[in-house]
Coordinates of C-alpha atoms and ligand atoms in Angstrom, one line a residue:
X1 CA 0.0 0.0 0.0
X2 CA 1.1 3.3 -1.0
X3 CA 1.7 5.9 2.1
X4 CA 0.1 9.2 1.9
X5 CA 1.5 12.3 2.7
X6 CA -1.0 12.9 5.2
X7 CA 0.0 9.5 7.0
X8 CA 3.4 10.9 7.4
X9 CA 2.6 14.4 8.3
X10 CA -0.3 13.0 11.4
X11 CA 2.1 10.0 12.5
X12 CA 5.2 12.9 12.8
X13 CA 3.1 14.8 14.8
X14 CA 1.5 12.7 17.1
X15 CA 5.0 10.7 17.7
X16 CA 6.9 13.5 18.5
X17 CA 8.6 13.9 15.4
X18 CA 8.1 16.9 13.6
X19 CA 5.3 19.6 14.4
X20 CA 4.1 23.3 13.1
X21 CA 6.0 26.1 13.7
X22 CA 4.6 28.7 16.2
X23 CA 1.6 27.0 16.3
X24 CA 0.6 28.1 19.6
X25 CA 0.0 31.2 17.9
X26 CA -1.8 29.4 14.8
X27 CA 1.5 28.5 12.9
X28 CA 3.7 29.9 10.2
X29 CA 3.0 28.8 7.0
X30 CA 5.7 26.1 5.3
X31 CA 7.6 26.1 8.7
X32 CA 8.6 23.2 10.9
X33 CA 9.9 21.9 14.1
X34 CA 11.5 18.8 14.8
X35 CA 10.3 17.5 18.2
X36 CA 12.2 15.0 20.0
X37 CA 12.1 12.3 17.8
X38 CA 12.5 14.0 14.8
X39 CA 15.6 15.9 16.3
X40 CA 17.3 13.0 16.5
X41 CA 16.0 11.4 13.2
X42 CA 17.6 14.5 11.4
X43 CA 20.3 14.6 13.3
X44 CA 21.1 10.5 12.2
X45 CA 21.1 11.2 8.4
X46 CA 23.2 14.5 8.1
X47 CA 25.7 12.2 10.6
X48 CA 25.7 9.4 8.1
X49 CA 25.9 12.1 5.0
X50 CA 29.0 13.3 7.4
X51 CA 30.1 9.7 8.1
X52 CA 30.2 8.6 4.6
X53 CA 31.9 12.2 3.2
X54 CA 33.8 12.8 5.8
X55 CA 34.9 9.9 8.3
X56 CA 35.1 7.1 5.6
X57 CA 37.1 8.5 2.8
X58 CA 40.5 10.6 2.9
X59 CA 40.2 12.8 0.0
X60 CA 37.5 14.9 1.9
X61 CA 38.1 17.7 4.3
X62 CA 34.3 18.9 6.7
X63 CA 33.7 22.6 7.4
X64 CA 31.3 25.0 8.9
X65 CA 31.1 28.3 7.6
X66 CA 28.8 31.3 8.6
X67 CA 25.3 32.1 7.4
X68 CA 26.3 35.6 6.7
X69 CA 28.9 36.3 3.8
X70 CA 30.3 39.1 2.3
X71 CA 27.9 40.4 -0.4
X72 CA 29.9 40.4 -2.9
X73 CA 30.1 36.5 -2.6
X74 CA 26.4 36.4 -3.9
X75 CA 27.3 38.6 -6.5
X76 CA 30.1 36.5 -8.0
X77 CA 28.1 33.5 -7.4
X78 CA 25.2 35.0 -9.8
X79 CA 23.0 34.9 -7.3
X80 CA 21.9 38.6 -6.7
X81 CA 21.4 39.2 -10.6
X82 CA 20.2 36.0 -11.3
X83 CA 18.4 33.7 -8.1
X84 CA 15.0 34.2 -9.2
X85 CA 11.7 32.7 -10.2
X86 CA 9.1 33.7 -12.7
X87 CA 6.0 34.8 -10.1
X88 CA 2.3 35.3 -11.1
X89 CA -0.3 36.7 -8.7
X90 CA -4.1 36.2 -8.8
X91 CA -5.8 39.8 -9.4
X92 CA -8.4 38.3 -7.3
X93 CA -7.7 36.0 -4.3
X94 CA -3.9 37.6 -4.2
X95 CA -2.2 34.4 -4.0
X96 CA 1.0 34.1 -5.7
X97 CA 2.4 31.4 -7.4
X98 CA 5.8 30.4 -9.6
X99 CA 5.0 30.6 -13.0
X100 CA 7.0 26.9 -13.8
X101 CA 4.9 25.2 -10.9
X102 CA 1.6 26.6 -11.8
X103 CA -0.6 23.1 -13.1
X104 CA -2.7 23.8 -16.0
X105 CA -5.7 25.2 -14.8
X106 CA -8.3 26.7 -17.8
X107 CA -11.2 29.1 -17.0
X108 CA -13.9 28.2 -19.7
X109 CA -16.9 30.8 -19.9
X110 CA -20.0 28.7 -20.1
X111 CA -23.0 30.0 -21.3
X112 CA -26.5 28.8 -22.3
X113 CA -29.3 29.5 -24.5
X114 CA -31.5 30.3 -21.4
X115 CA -29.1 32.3 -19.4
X116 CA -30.4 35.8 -19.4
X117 CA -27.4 37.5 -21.9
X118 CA -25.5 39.4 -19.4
X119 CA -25.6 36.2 -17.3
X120 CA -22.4 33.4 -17.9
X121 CA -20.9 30.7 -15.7
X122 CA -17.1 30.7 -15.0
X123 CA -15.7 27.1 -14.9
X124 CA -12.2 26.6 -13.3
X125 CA -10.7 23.0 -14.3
X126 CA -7.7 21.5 -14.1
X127 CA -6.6 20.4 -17.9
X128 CA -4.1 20.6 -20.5
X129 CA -6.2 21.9 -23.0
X130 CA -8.8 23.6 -24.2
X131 CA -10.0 19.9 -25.2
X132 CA -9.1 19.0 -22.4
X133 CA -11.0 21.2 -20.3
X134 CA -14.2 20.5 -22.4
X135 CA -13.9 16.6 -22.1
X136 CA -14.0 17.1 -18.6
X137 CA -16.6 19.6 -18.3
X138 CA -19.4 17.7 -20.6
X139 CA -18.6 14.6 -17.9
X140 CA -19.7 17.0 -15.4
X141 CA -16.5 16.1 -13.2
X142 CA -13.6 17.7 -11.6
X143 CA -15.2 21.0 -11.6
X144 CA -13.9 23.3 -8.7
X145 CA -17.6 25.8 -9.0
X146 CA -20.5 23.8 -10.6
X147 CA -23.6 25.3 -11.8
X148 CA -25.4 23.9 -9.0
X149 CA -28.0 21.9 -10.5
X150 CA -29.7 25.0 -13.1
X151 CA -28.1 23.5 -15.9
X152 CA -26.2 20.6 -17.2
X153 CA -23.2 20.8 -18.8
X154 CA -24.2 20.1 -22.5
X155 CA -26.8 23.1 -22.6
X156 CA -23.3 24.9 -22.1
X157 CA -20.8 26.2 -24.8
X158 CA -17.6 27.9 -24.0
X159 CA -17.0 31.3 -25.2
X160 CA -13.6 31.7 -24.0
X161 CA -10.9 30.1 -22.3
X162 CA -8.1 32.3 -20.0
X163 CA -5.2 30.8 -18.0
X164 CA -6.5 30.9 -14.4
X165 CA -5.9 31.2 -10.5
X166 CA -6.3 27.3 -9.3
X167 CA -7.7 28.0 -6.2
X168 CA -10.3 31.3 -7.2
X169 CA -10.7 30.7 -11.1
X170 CA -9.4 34.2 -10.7
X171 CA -7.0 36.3 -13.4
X172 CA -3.4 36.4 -13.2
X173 CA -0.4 38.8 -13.6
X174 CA 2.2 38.8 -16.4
X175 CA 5.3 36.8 -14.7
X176 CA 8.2 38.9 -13.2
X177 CA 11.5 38.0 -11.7
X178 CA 11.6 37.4 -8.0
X179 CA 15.2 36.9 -6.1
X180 CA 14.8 34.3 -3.7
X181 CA 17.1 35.8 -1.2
X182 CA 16.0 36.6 2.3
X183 CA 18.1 40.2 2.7
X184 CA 18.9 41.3 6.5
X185 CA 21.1 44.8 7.6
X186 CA 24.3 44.4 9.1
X187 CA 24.6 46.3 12.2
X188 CA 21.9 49.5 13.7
X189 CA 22.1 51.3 10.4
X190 CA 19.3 50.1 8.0
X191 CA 20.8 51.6 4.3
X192 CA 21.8 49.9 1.2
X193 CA 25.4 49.5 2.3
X194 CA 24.6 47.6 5.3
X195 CA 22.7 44.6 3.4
X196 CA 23.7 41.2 3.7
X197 CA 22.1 38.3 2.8
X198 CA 21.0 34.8 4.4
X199 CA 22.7 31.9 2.7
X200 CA 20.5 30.7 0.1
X201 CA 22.9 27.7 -0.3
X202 CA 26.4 26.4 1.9
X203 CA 28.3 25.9 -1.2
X204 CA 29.6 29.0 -1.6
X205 CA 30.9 28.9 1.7
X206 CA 33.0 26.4 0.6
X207 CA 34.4 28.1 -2.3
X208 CA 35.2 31.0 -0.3
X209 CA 37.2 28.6 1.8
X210 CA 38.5 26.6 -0.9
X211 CA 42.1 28.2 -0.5
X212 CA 42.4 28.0 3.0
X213 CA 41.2 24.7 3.5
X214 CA 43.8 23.2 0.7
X215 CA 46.8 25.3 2.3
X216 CA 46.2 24.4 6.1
X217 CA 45.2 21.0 5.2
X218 CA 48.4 20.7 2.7
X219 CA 45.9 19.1 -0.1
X220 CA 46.5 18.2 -3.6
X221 CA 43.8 17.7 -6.4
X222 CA 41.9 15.8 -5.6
X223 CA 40.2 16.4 -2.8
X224 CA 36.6 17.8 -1.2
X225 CA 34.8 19.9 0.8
X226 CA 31.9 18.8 2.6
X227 CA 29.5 21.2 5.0
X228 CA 26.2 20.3 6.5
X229 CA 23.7 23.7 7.4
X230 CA 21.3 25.8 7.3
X231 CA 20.8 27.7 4.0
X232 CA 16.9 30.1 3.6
X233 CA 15.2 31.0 -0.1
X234 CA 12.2 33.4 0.2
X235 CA 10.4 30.3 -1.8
X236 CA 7.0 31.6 -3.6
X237 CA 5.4 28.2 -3.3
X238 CA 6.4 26.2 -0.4
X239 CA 4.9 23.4 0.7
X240 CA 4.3 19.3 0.7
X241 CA 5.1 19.6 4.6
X242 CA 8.9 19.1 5.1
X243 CA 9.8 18.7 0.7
X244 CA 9.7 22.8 0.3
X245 CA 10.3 25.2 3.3
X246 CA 12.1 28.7 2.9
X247 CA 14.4 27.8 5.7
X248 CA 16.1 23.9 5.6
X249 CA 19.4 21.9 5.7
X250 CA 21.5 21.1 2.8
X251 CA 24.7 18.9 3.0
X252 CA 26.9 19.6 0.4
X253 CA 30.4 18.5 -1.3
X254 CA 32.1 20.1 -3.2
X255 CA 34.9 18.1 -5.2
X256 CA 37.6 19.6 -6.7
X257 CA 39.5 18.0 -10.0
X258 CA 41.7 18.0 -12.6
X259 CA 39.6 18.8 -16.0
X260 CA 40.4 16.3 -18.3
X261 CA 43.3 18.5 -20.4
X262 CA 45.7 18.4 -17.1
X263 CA 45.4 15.0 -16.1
X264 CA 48.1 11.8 -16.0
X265 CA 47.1 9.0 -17.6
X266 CA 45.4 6.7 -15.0
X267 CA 43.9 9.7 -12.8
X268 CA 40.0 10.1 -13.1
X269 CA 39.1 13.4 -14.9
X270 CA 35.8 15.4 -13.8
X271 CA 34.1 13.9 -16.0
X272 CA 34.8 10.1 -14.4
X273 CA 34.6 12.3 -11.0
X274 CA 31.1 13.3 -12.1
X275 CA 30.1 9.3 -12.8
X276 CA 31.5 8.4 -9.2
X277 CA 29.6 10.9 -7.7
X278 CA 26.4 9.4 -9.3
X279 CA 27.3 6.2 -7.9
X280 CA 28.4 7.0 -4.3
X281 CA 25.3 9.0 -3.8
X282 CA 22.4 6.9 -5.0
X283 CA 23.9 3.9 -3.3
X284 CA 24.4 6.2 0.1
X285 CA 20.4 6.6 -0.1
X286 CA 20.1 2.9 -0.7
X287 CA 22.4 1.7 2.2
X288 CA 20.6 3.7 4.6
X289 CA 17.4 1.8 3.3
X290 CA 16.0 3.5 0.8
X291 CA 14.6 0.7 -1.9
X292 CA 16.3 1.0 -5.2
X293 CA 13.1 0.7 -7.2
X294 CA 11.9 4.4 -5.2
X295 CA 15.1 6.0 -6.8
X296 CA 16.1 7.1 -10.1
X297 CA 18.4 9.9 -11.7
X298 CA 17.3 12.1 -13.8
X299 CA 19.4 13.8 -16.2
X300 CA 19.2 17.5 -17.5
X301 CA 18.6 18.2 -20.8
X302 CA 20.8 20.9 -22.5
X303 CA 18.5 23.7 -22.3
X304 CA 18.1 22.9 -18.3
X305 CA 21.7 23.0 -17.7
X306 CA 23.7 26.6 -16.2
X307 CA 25.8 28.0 -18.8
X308 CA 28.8 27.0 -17.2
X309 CA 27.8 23.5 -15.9
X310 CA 28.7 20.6 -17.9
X311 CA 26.5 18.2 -16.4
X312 CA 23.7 17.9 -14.0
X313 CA 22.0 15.0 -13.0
X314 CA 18.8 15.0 -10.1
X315 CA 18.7 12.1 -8.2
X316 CA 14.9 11.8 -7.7
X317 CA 12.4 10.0 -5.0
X318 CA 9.1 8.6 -5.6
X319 CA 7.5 10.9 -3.0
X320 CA 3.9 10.4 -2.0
X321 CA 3.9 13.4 -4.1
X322 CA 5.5 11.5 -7.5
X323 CA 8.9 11.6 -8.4
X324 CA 10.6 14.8 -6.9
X325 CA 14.5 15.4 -6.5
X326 CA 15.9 14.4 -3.9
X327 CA 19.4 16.0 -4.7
X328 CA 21.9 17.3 -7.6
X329 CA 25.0 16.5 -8.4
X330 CA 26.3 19.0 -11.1
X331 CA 29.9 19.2 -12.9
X332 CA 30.3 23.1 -12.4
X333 CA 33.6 22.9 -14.0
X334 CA 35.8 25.9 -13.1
X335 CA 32.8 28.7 -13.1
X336 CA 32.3 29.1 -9.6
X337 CA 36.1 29.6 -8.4
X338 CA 37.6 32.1 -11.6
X339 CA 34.1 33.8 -10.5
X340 CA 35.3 34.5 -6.7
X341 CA 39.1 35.0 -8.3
X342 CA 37.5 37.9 -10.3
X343 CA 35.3 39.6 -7.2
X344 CA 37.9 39.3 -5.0
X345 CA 40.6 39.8 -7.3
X346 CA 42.3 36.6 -5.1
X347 CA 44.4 34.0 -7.0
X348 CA 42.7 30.6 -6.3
X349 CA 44.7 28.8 -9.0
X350 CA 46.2 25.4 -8.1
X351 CA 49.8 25.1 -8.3
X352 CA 49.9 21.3 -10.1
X353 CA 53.9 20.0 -9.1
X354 CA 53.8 17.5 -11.7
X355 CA 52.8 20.6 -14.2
X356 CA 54.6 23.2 -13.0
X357 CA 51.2 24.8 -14.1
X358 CA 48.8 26.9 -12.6
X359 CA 45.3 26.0 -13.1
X360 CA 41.6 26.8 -11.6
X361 CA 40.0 23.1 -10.5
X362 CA 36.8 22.2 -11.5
X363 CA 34.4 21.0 -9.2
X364 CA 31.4 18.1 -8.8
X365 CA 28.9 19.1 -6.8
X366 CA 26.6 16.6 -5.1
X367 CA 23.9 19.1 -3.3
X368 CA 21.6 17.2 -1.2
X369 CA 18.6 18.4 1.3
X370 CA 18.8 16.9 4.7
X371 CA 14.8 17.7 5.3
X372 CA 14.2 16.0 1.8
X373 CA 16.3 13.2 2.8
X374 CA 14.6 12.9 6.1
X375 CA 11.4 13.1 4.2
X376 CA 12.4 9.9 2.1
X377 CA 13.9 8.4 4.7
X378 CA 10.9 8.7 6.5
X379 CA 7.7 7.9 3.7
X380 CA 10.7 4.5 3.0
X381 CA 10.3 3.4 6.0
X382 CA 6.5 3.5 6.8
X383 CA 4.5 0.3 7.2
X384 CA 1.3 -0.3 7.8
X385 CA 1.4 -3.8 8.9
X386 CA -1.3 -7.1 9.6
X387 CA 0.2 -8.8 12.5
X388 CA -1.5 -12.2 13.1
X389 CA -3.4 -12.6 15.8
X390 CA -2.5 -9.1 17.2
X391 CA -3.9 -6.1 16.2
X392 CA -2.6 -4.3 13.0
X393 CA 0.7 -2.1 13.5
X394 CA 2.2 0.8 11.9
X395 CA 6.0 0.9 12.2
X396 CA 8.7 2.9 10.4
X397 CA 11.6 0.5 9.8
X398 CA 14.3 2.6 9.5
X399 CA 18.0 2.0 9.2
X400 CA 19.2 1.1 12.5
X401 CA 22.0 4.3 12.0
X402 CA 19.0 6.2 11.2
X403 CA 16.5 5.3 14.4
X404 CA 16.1 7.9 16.6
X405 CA 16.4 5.5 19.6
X406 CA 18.5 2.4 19.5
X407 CA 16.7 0.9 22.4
X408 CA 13.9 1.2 24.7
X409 CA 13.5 -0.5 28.2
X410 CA 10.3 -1.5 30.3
X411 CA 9.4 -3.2 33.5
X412 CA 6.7 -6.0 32.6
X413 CA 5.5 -4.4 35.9
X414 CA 5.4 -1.1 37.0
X415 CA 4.4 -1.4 40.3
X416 CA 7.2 -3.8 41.4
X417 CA 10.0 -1.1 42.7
X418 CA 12.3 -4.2 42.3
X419 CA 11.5 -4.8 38.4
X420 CA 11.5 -0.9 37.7
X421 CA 14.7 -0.4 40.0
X422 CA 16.8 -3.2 37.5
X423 CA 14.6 -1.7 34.1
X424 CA 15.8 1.9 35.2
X425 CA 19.5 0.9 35.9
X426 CA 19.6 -1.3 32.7
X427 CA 18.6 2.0 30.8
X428 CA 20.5 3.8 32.4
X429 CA 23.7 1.7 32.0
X430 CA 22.4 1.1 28.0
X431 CA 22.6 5.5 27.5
X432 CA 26.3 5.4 27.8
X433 CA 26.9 3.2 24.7
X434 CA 23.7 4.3 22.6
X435 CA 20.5 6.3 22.8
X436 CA 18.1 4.7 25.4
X437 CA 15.4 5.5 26.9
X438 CA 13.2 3.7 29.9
X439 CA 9.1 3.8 29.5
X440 CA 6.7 2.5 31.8
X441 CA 3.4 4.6 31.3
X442 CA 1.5 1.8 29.2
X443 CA 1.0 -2.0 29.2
X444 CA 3.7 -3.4 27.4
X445 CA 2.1 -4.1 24.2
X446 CA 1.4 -0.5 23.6
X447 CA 4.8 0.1 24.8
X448 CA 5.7 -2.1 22.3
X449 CA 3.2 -0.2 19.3
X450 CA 4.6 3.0 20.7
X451 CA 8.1 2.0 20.0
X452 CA 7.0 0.8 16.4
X453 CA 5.9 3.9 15.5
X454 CA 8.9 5.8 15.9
X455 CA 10.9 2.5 14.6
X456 CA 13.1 2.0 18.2
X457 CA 14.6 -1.4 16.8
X458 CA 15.1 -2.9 20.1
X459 CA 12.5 -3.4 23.2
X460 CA 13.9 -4.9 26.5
X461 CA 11.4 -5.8 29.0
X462 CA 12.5 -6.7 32.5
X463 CA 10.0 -9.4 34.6
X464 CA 9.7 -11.0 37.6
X465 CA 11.6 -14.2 36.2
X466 CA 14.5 -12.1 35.8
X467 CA 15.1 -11.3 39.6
X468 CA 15.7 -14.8 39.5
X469 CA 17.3 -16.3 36.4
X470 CA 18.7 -12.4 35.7
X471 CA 17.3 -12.5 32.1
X472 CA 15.5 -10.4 30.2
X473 CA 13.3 -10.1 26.6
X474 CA 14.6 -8.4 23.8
X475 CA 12.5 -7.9 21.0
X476 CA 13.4 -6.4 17.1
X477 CA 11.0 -4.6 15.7
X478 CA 11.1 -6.1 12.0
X479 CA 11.1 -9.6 13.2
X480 CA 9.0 -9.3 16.6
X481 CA 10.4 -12.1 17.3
X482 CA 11.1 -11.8 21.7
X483 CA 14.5 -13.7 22.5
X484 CA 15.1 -14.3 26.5
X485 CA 19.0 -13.0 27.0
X486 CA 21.3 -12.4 30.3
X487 CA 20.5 -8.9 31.1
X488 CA 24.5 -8.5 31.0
X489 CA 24.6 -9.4 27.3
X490 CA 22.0 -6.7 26.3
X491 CA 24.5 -3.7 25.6
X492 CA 27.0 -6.0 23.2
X493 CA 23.5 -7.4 22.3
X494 CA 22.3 -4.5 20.6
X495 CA 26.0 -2.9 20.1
X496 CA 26.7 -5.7 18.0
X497 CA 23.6 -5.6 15.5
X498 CA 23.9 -1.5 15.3
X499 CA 27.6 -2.0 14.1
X500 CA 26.9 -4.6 11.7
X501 CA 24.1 -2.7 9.8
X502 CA 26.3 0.1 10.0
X503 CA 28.9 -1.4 7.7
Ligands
LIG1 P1 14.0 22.8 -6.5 O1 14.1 22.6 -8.1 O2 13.3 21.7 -5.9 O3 13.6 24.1 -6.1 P2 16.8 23.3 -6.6 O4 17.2 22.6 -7.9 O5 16.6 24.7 -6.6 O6 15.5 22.6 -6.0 P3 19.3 23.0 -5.4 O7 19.6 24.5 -5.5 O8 20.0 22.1 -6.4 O9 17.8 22.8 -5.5 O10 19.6 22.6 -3.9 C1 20.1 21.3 -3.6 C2 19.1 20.5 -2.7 O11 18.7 21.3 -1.6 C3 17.8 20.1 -3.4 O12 18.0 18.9 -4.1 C4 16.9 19.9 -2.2 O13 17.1 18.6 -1.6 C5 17.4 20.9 -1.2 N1 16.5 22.1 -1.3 C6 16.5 23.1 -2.2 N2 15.6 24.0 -1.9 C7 14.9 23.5 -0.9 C8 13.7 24.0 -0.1 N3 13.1 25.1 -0.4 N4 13.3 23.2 0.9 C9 13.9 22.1 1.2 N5 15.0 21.6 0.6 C10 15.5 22.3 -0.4

């Protein structure tokens, strides 16, 4: 069975995960919180994004730099003249949308013979055409206002058909350009020098970096960048809960190369870079559980494709929403580094020893969202699930890296101090090698659901057998199955199983 977006969205809030923003005082639109499960959900994929990038190869240095950058970074990067969207408003309802998202809705002007003349009937419908549109509107279906039971729809004809608001039937503006940069003042004094901008993506952070990093680090081509935060766009159609917000995470690389004309024979080129970069990422999503047949890439036809970029490839989910990216990964080629040389008037050339050549790298970039990641991550691992002879369950079988909480402890009684004092210690001994927590404000088999639902892989329950025979149950959430193991054995246990799926 297919999970819904609205699944998701009521099982994140009622677990704890993720909830609205401010919504004490009635929410802000296309913002979110992540509660205390979803904190740590988050938190789980941008440290295996870090893990993979970072700890497990060595041609990859991490780095964290500021929100706020000099503006003339964003104006090297292009993104003052040219980070922008096409934007239509309705005349009538005011909403605005972005001209490339808008779905094909047609206003057809109905009118019939009986109608007094100055009377006529205003039909939004979603359609691709004019055809289309009247297919749909002679079955009498999909009709956002019908004509309320006066007349059917083949005493109408059309007299003309307009481009419409989807939610008023309303008329809209020509489009114009909007930058999608949030812009802040630096300091008390609000004027045009003081303007800065919030990041509207970390890479060019990184570029900024690039020279320092290589120096300090002592790095030769080739090598990487990786940084994992916040980065805001003033989106004009958010939405689809966590998939399009104006402020998220991204977690991106970027990999600087020789371009094919300076390479040895035998060293991969940005082109080959480019193809390993495809690889590594799609089978990062898979290894933490995504299913293969819910991913695909996507490449960019020519006329998509920045002037500079030589390639660019999305890496796309199928979303309860259809097939949506998930993340780019882009050959950039030298653009984004002669760009800051010639703003800052900085040389950012590599020296290449072999060479004796100075040369600007070119760089891969694989640009990933760590709330669209979460997102798939999430709708992947939802299951609604018969269990015989119990009542139906809904789990999310996550990764084990990826679970919020490793590990979850009960007394089968909670009003035996003895069987809470051992559950309590047993959690509490469990915290110091991974995330624990001790429950006892339900019968166990809700305990048990509870734990399902935010996909806590392993249950321990404590009973009155073990004050005698000093084991306890330990039960896995995929396989339910409830094994009776010496309460001493439960930390290497569980250690054990989280390290194998690990690697
Ligand atoms: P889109 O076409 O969906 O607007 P984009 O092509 O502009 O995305 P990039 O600039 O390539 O996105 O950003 C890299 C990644 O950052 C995206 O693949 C996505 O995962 C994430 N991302 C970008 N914009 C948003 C947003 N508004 N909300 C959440 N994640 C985002």
């Amino acid at each position: 069975m297919a999970v819904t977006m609205d699944a998701i969205v009521s099982l994140c809030k009622r677990r704890g995960l993720i909830f609205q923003s401010s919504e004490i005082y009635g929410g802000l639109a296309s913002t979110w919180d992540y509660g205390p499960i979803g904190v740590e959900l988050k938190r789980n994929v941008k440290d295996a994004w870090w893990r993979a990038m970072v700890y497990e190869r060595d041609d990859i240095e991490g780095l964290d730099a500021a929100i706020l950058m000099h503006p003339q970074a964003w104006v090297a990067s292009g993104h003052v003249a040219n980070f922008s969207d096409p934007l239509v408003d309705c005349k009538s309802c005011k909403r605005r949308f972005r001209q490339d998202h808008l779905p094909n809705y047609i206003g057809v002007r109905l009118r019939s013979a009986e109608m007094p003349t100055d009377v006529g009937l205003t039909v939004t419908i979603a359609a691709d055409s004019f055809d289309d549109a009247m297919k749909k509107i002679k079955q009498g279906k999909e009709w956002s206002s019908k004509p309320k039971g006066y007349w059917t729809a083949d005493q109408l004809e059309p007299e003309h058909v307009v481009k419409v608001c989807p939610e008023c039937g309303g008329e809209l503006t020509e489009p114009r350009q909007f930058n999608l940069m949030f812009k802040t003042h630096l300091g008390p004094v609000e004027d045009s020098g003081s303007v800065v901008y919030m990041r509207p993506e970390t890479a060019q952070g990184i570029f900024v970096n690039f020279e320092s990093v290589m120096t300090t680090m002592r790095r030769k081509l080739p090598f990487g960048i990786a940084q994992v935060g916040k980065s805001f766009r003033n989106e004009i159609t958010p939405g689809n809960f966590i998939f399009r917000t104006r402020e998220f995470e991204q977690m991106e690389l970027e990999f600087f190369c020789k371009p094919g004309d300076k390479c040895q024979p035998g060293e991969r080129d940005d082109m080959q870079w480019w193809e390993h970069w495809k690889e590594e990422r799609t089978n990062w999503y898979t290894r933490y559980g995504i299913r293969r047949e819910n991913l695909r890439l996507r490449e960019h036809a020519p006329d998509e494709l920045a002037h500079y970029a030589k390639g660019c490839v999305d890496v796309e989910y199928n979303f309860p929403i259809g097939w949506q990216e998930l993340e780019g990964i882009a050959n950039r080629t030298s653009y984004d580094l002669t760009q800051h040389m010639e703003h800052s008037k900085k040389d950012l050339r590599y020296f290449d020893q072999e060479r004796k050549e100075h040369y600007v790298p070119y760089v891969i970039e694989p640009s990933a969202g760590a709330d669209r990641g979460t997102l798939a991550f999430l709708c992947d691992a939802y299951r609604e699930e018969e269990v015989e002879g119990k009542e139906p369950r809904k789990v999310l079988k996550f990764h084990y890296s990826l679970a919020p909480i490793k590990c979850a402890v009960f007394p089968l009684l909670k009003n035996r101090p003895e069987l809470v004092e051992k559950a309590r210690k047993l959690a509490h001994d469990l915290k110091q090698s991974f995330y624990t927590v001790y429950d006892d404000t339900a019968a166990i088999g809700k305990l048990y659901r509870r734990q399902d639902e935010i996909g806590t892989p392993f249950c321990v329950t404590v009973d009155v057998d073990t004050m005698t025979d000093g084991q306890v149950t330990l039960r896995n959430r995929d396989s339910m199955s409830q094994d009776r193991i010496p309460l001493e054995k439960v930390e290497s246990v569980v250690q054990e199983q989280l390290t194998a799926a690990r690697r």
